[in-house]
């Protein structure tokens, strides 16, 4: 496995591979993206880069979990061809002065709460796509709005890459795996399962015939209302991230809440 720490080290031999962009502190959610990529493409490149542009002031950039050695071992064990681990200074050299600013589905929810976040995501991805020229790129459905922003970006800018969305990997209790779960103790993780429980409660109501988005939302909020959780949003949206009055199969439920000082998000597509 090659480890590339600067853009200059990327040879054209890597072009056309599958790319799995990550911020590291890899877990089984990331591993599932890598496995999926390996199943569809002989060569897989994983990028590990805690992208400063996508963190707002006061967010957790400086303490975001970093575990490069473990990450490299996991990538090696999975059969990854190359891991790209640039430093921020290498990735954004002096004079770097371009921002990609997605609108549309990037505006509500995370876009509203985290100004500049999706611009940071879009900018890093356009630069990564330019450097690595992947044929395919893999993203998790946990970050559903991000996935849709990436699809919109690729469509709007005609980028020659196929975006692949991958299912959420959860722990036994249903908590969506996230690098930020490392901030939580086992007891706190147990309480954090409330996000998935809220999504499940709304799915159950939908399965029992409820179609009103306001009722599904109320159901999610009922479950999320515990002293440990500060709910940010619980919404019923379409694939453009617009709130809908009525839910159908394929409608998306998104929740965000802060528990024990850690902001967590989750997503479920109604079946
Ligand atoms: P991150 O390192 O958190 O930026 O995530 C890198 C990629 O892994 C993103 O496309 C995420 O959506 C995806 N991902 C993170 N957690 C999970 C999970 N539990 N299941 C599936 N994909 C995930």
Short mmCIF file of C-alpha atoms and ligand atoms in Angstrom, two decimals:
data_model
loop_
_atom_site.label_atom_id
_atom_site.label_comp_id
_atom_site.label_asym_id
_atom_site.label_seq_id
_atom_site.Cartn_x
_atom_site.Cartn_y
_atom_site.Cartn_z
CA UNK A 1 0.00 0.00 0.00
CA UNK A 2 1.34 3.44 -0.92
CA UNK A 3 1.11 6.34 1.51
CA UNK A 4 0.98 9.67 -0.29
CA UNK A 5 1.38 12.75 1.80
CA UNK A 6 1.47 15.39 -0.88
CA UNK A 7 -0.36 16.05 -4.11
CA UNK A 8 2.99 15.87 -5.94
CA UNK A 9 3.29 12.20 -4.98
CA UNK A 10 0.12 11.28 -6.86
CA UNK A 11 1.09 9.78 -10.20
CA UNK A 12 -1.32 9.38 -13.12
CA UNK A 13 -1.14 5.63 -12.39
CA UNK A 14 -3.68 6.25 -9.63
CA UNK A 15 -6.16 8.07 -11.85
CA UNK A 16 -9.45 6.30 -12.45
CA UNK A 17 -9.45 4.50 -9.10
CA UNK A 18 -12.29 4.51 -6.56
CA UNK A 19 -11.94 7.20 -3.90
CA UNK A 20 -13.22 7.00 -0.34
CA UNK A 21 -12.83 10.48 1.18
CA UNK A 22 -12.62 10.50 4.98
CA UNK A 23 -11.43 12.57 7.90
CA UNK A 24 -9.80 9.52 9.50
CA UNK A 25 -10.34 7.91 12.94
CA UNK A 26 -11.71 5.14 10.77
CA UNK A 27 -14.40 2.77 12.00
CA UNK A 28 -16.54 0.03 10.49
CA UNK A 29 -18.71 2.62 8.72
CA UNK A 30 -15.67 3.77 6.76
CA UNK A 31 -14.61 0.13 6.29
CA UNK A 32 -17.97 -0.64 4.69
CA UNK A 33 -17.41 2.14 2.14
CA UNK A 34 -13.93 0.79 1.41
CA UNK A 35 -15.23 -2.79 1.02
CA UNK A 36 -17.98 -1.62 -1.29
CA UNK A 37 -15.42 0.30 -3.36
CA UNK A 38 -13.12 -2.73 -3.50
CA UNK A 39 -16.02 -4.84 -4.70
CA UNK A 40 -16.67 -2.45 -7.60
CA UNK A 41 -13.19 -1.24 -8.51
CA UNK A 42 -9.83 -3.04 -8.43
CA UNK A 43 -7.97 0.04 -7.14
CA UNK A 44 -9.16 2.00 -4.12
CA UNK A 45 -7.66 5.19 -2.73
CA UNK A 46 -8.64 6.41 0.74
CA UNK A 47 -8.03 10.03 1.65
CA UNK A 48 -7.58 10.92 5.29
CA UNK A 49 -7.75 14.65 5.78
CA UNK A 50 -9.31 16.64 8.59
CA UNK A 51 -10.39 19.46 6.32
CA UNK A 52 -10.16 22.76 8.19
CA UNK A 53 -12.45 24.49 5.68
CA UNK A 54 -15.49 22.50 6.75
CA UNK A 55 -15.23 23.37 10.45
CA UNK A 56 -16.80 26.58 11.73
CA UNK A 57 -15.31 28.75 14.46
CA UNK A 58 -15.98 27.09 17.80
CA UNK A 59 -16.32 23.62 16.26
CA UNK A 60 -14.08 20.67 17.12
CA UNK A 61 -11.30 21.02 14.48
CA UNK A 62 -8.41 21.04 16.94
CA UNK A 63 -9.67 18.09 18.97
CA UNK A 64 -11.17 16.06 16.13
CA UNK A 65 -9.97 12.46 16.73
CA UNK A 66 -6.82 11.53 14.84
CA UNK A 67 -5.52 7.95 14.64
CA UNK A 68 -3.39 7.77 11.51
CA UNK A 69 -1.39 4.66 12.39
CA UNK A 70 -4.52 2.63 13.17
CA UNK A 71 -6.16 4.01 10.05
CA UNK A 72 -3.24 2.95 7.86
CA UNK A 73 -3.29 -0.56 9.38
CA UNK A 74 -7.01 -0.89 8.64
CA UNK A 75 -6.58 0.30 5.05
CA UNK A 76 -3.67 -2.07 4.54
CA UNK A 77 -5.66 -5.00 5.95
CA UNK A 78 -8.61 -4.20 3.68
CA UNK A 79 -6.43 -4.15 0.57
CA UNK A 80 -6.43 -0.44 -0.24
CA UNK A 81 -3.97 0.57 -2.99
CA UNK A 82 -3.06 4.00 -1.64
CA UNK A 83 -3.84 6.29 1.26
CA UNK A 84 -3.60 10.04 0.75
CA UNK A 85 -2.74 11.87 3.99
CA UNK A 86 -1.84 15.47 3.16
CA UNK A 87 -1.19 18.09 5.80
CA UNK A 88 -3.44 21.18 5.68
CA UNK A 89 -0.44 23.26 4.54
CA UNK A 90 0.22 20.92 1.63
CA UNK A 91 -3.39 20.59 0.69
CA UNK A 92 -4.08 24.32 0.82
CA UNK A 93 -0.75 25.93 -0.10
CA UNK A 94 -0.17 29.66 0.26
CA UNK A 95 -2.15 31.49 -2.38
CA UNK A 96 -5.00 28.96 -2.43
CA UNK A 97 -7.95 31.30 -2.90
CA UNK A 98 -10.90 29.45 -4.40
CA UNK A 99 -14.12 28.38 -2.72
CA UNK A 100 -16.92 26.27 -4.16
CA UNK A 101 -20.24 27.48 -2.74
CA UNK A 102 -23.09 24.99 -3.17
CA UNK A 103 -26.64 26.27 -2.87
CA UNK A 104 -29.92 24.39 -3.35
CA UNK A 105 -29.94 21.36 -1.07
CA UNK A 106 -26.88 22.72 0.79
CA UNK A 107 -28.84 25.66 2.23
CA UNK A 108 -31.19 24.23 4.90
CA UNK A 109 -30.43 22.14 8.01
CA UNK A 110 -26.66 21.64 8.33
CA UNK A 111 -26.14 24.48 5.86
CA UNK A 112 -28.11 26.84 8.08
CA UNK A 113 -26.62 25.65 11.37
CA UNK A 114 -23.04 25.38 10.12
CA UNK A 115 -22.39 28.33 7.79
CA UNK A 116 -19.53 27.56 5.42
CA UNK A 117 -19.59 23.83 6.19
CA UNK A 118 -20.79 22.61 2.80
CA UNK A 119 -18.61 25.13 1.02
CA UNK A 120 -15.67 23.53 2.83
CA UNK A 121 -16.90 20.05 1.87
CA UNK A 122 -17.45 21.01 -1.78
CA UNK A 123 -14.09 22.77 -2.03
CA UNK A 124 -12.11 19.87 -0.59
CA UNK A 125 -13.90 17.40 -2.85
CA UNK A 126 -13.41 19.36 -6.05
CA UNK A 127 -9.71 19.63 -5.17
CA UNK A 128 -9.46 15.92 -4.28
CA UNK A 129 -11.28 14.95 -7.47
CA UNK A 130 -8.89 17.16 -9.45
CA UNK A 131 -5.81 15.64 -7.81
CA UNK A 132 -6.88 11.99 -7.90
CA UNK A 133 -9.30 11.96 -10.84
CA UNK A 134 -11.32 9.07 -9.42
CA UNK A 135 -13.86 7.25 -11.56
CA UNK A 136 -16.07 6.63 -8.52
CA UNK A 137 -16.38 8.18 -5.06
CA UNK A 138 -18.08 6.62 -2.04
CA UNK A 139 -20.09 8.41 0.65
CA UNK A 140 -22.19 7.27 3.60
CA UNK A 141 -25.91 7.84 3.94
CA UNK A 142 -25.45 8.84 7.57
CA UNK A 143 -24.49 12.25 6.24
CA UNK A 144 -27.46 12.24 3.90
CA UNK A 145 -27.48 15.96 3.23
CA UNK A 146 -23.76 15.82 2.43
CA UNK A 147 -24.37 12.95 0.01
CA UNK A 148 -27.05 14.97 -1.78
CA UNK A 149 -24.82 18.06 -1.84
CA UNK A 150 -22.07 15.96 -3.45
CA UNK A 151 -24.51 14.57 -6.03
CA UNK A 152 -25.66 18.12 -6.81
CA UNK A 153 -22.04 19.31 -7.06
CA UNK A 154 -21.08 16.54 -9.48
CA UNK A 155 -24.20 17.11 -11.57
CA UNK A 156 -23.92 20.91 -11.65
CA UNK A 157 -20.20 21.03 -12.45
CA UNK A 158 -20.31 18.00 -14.75
CA UNK A 159 -17.52 16.32 -12.80
CA UNK A 160 -16.53 12.99 -14.37
CA UNK A 161 -17.05 10.89 -11.25
CA UNK A 162 -19.82 8.49 -10.23
CA UNK A 163 -21.09 9.14 -6.70
CA UNK A 164 -22.04 6.03 -4.74
CA UNK A 165 -24.12 6.26 -1.55
CA UNK A 166 -23.62 3.50 1.04
CA UNK A 167 -25.89 2.33 3.90
CA UNK A 168 -25.32 3.41 7.49
CA UNK A 169 -23.37 1.05 9.72
CA UNK A 170 -24.67 1.00 13.31
CA UNK A 171 -23.53 -0.56 16.58
CA UNK A 172 -25.61 -3.34 18.19
CA UNK A 173 -27.78 -0.73 19.88
CA UNK A 174 -28.48 1.14 16.64
CA UNK A 175 -26.15 4.10 17.21
CA UNK A 176 -24.73 5.16 13.83
CA UNK A 177 -20.96 4.73 13.93
CA UNK A 178 -19.15 8.06 13.84
CA UNK A 179 -15.61 9.19 14.56
CA UNK A 180 -17.17 11.61 17.04
CA UNK A 181 -18.56 8.67 19.06
CA UNK A 182 -14.98 8.39 20.37
CA UNK A 183 -15.76 11.41 22.51
CA UNK A 184 -18.49 9.45 24.33
CA UNK A 185 -18.18 6.95 27.18
CA UNK A 186 -19.96 3.59 26.75
CA UNK A 187 -22.82 4.86 28.96
CA UNK A 188 -23.11 8.04 26.95
CA UNK A 189 -23.18 6.06 23.70
CA UNK A 190 -26.06 4.09 25.10
CA UNK A 191 -28.00 7.30 25.71
CA UNK A 192 -27.05 8.52 22.23
CA UNK A 193 -29.04 5.64 20.74
CA UNK A 194 -32.04 7.90 21.27
CA UNK A 195 -31.38 9.37 17.81
CA UNK A 196 -31.97 6.03 16.13
CA UNK A 197 -34.86 5.25 18.48
CA UNK A 198 -36.53 8.47 17.36
CA UNK A 199 -36.11 7.51 13.69
CA UNK A 200 -37.43 4.03 14.41
CA UNK A 201 -40.45 5.39 16.27
CA UNK A 202 -41.36 7.48 13.24
CA UNK A 203 -40.81 4.48 10.94
CA UNK A 204 -43.15 2.44 13.13
CA UNK A 205 -45.81 5.15 12.97
CA UNK A 206 -45.38 5.29 9.18
CA UNK A 207 -45.64 1.49 8.93
CA UNK A 208 -48.85 1.69 10.97
CA UNK A 209 -50.31 4.08 8.38
CA UNK A 210 -49.31 7.57 9.56
CA UNK A 211 -48.52 9.79 6.58
CA UNK A 212 -48.62 13.30 8.08
CA UNK A 213 -45.10 14.67 8.32
CA UNK A 214 -46.08 16.78 11.34
CA UNK A 215 -47.17 13.63 13.20
CA UNK A 216 -43.95 11.79 12.29
CA UNK A 217 -41.94 14.79 13.40
CA UNK A 218 -43.86 14.96 16.68
CA UNK A 219 -43.14 11.26 17.22
CA UNK A 220 -39.40 11.83 16.73
CA UNK A 221 -39.37 14.82 19.06
CA UNK A 222 -41.29 12.88 21.71
CA UNK A 223 -38.55 10.22 21.78
CA UNK A 224 -35.71 12.76 21.53
CA UNK A 225 -36.97 14.82 24.43
CA UNK A 226 -34.75 13.54 27.20
CA UNK A 227 -32.75 15.73 29.60
CA UNK A 228 -29.41 14.71 28.02
CA UNK A 229 -30.33 15.75 24.48
CA UNK A 230 -30.61 19.22 22.99
CA UNK A 231 -32.50 18.64 19.78
CA UNK A 232 -31.33 20.68 16.84
CA UNK A 233 -33.78 19.37 14.25
CA UNK A 234 -36.00 16.43 13.41
CA UNK A 235 -37.38 16.75 9.90
CA UNK A 236 -39.23 14.89 7.17
CA UNK A 237 -37.69 15.78 3.80
CA UNK A 238 -37.46 14.79 0.15
CA UNK A 239 -34.21 14.06 -1.71
CA UNK A 240 -33.72 17.80 -2.26
CA UNK A 241 -33.81 18.26 1.52
CA UNK A 242 -37.14 20.14 1.33
CA UNK A 243 -39.62 19.52 4.11
CA UNK A 244 -42.69 17.70 2.85
CA UNK A 245 -46.23 17.77 4.32
CA UNK A 246 -46.88 14.09 3.61
CA UNK A 247 -44.49 11.16 3.83
CA UNK A 248 -44.29 8.33 1.33
CA UNK A 249 -41.93 5.38 1.00
CA UNK A 250 -38.53 6.84 0.21
CA UNK A 251 -39.11 10.02 2.23
CA UNK A 252 -36.14 10.84 4.45
CA UNK A 253 -36.07 11.47 8.20
CA UNK A 254 -33.13 13.48 9.50
CA UNK A 255 -32.26 14.23 13.10
CA UNK A 256 -29.52 16.24 14.77
CA UNK A 257 -28.98 16.65 18.49
CA UNK A 258 -26.25 17.49 20.94
CA UNK A 259 -25.66 14.98 23.72
CA UNK A 260 -22.94 15.42 26.32
CA UNK A 261 -21.56 18.32 24.29
CA UNK A 262 -21.24 16.22 21.11
CA UNK A 263 -23.34 17.01 18.07
CA UNK A 264 -24.64 13.87 16.38
CA UNK A 265 -26.76 13.34 13.29
CA UNK A 266 -28.68 10.39 11.93
CA UNK A 267 -30.86 9.51 8.96
CA UNK A 268 -33.44 6.96 7.91
CA UNK A 269 -35.24 6.43 4.62
CA UNK A 270 -38.83 5.40 5.22
CA UNK A 271 -39.66 1.90 4.02
P1 LIG B 1 -16.02 11.27 7.91
O1 LIG B 1 -14.67 10.66 8.13
O2 LIG B 1 -16.85 11.34 9.15
O3 LIG B 1 -15.96 12.56 7.14
O4 LIG B 1 -16.80 10.24 6.98
C1 LIG B 1 -16.26 9.83 5.76
C2 LIG B 1 -17.32 9.09 5.01
O5 LIG B 1 -17.75 7.95 5.76
C3 LIG B 1 -18.58 9.95 4.76
O6 LIG B 1 -19.04 9.72 3.45
C4 LIG B 1 -19.53 9.44 5.79
O7 LIG B 1 -20.89 9.59 5.43
C5 LIG B 1 -19.16 7.98 5.87
N1 LIG B 1 -19.60 7.39 7.13
C6 LIG B 1 -19.35 7.87 8.36
N2 LIG B 1 -19.96 7.12 9.30
C7 LIG B 1 -20.63 6.14 8.63
C8 LIG B 1 -21.47 5.06 9.03
N3 LIG B 1 -21.75 4.82 10.30
N4 LIG B 1 -21.98 4.26 8.07
C9 LIG B 1 -21.71 4.51 6.76
N5 LIG B 1 -20.93 5.51 6.32
C10 LIG B 1 -20.40 6.33 7.24
#
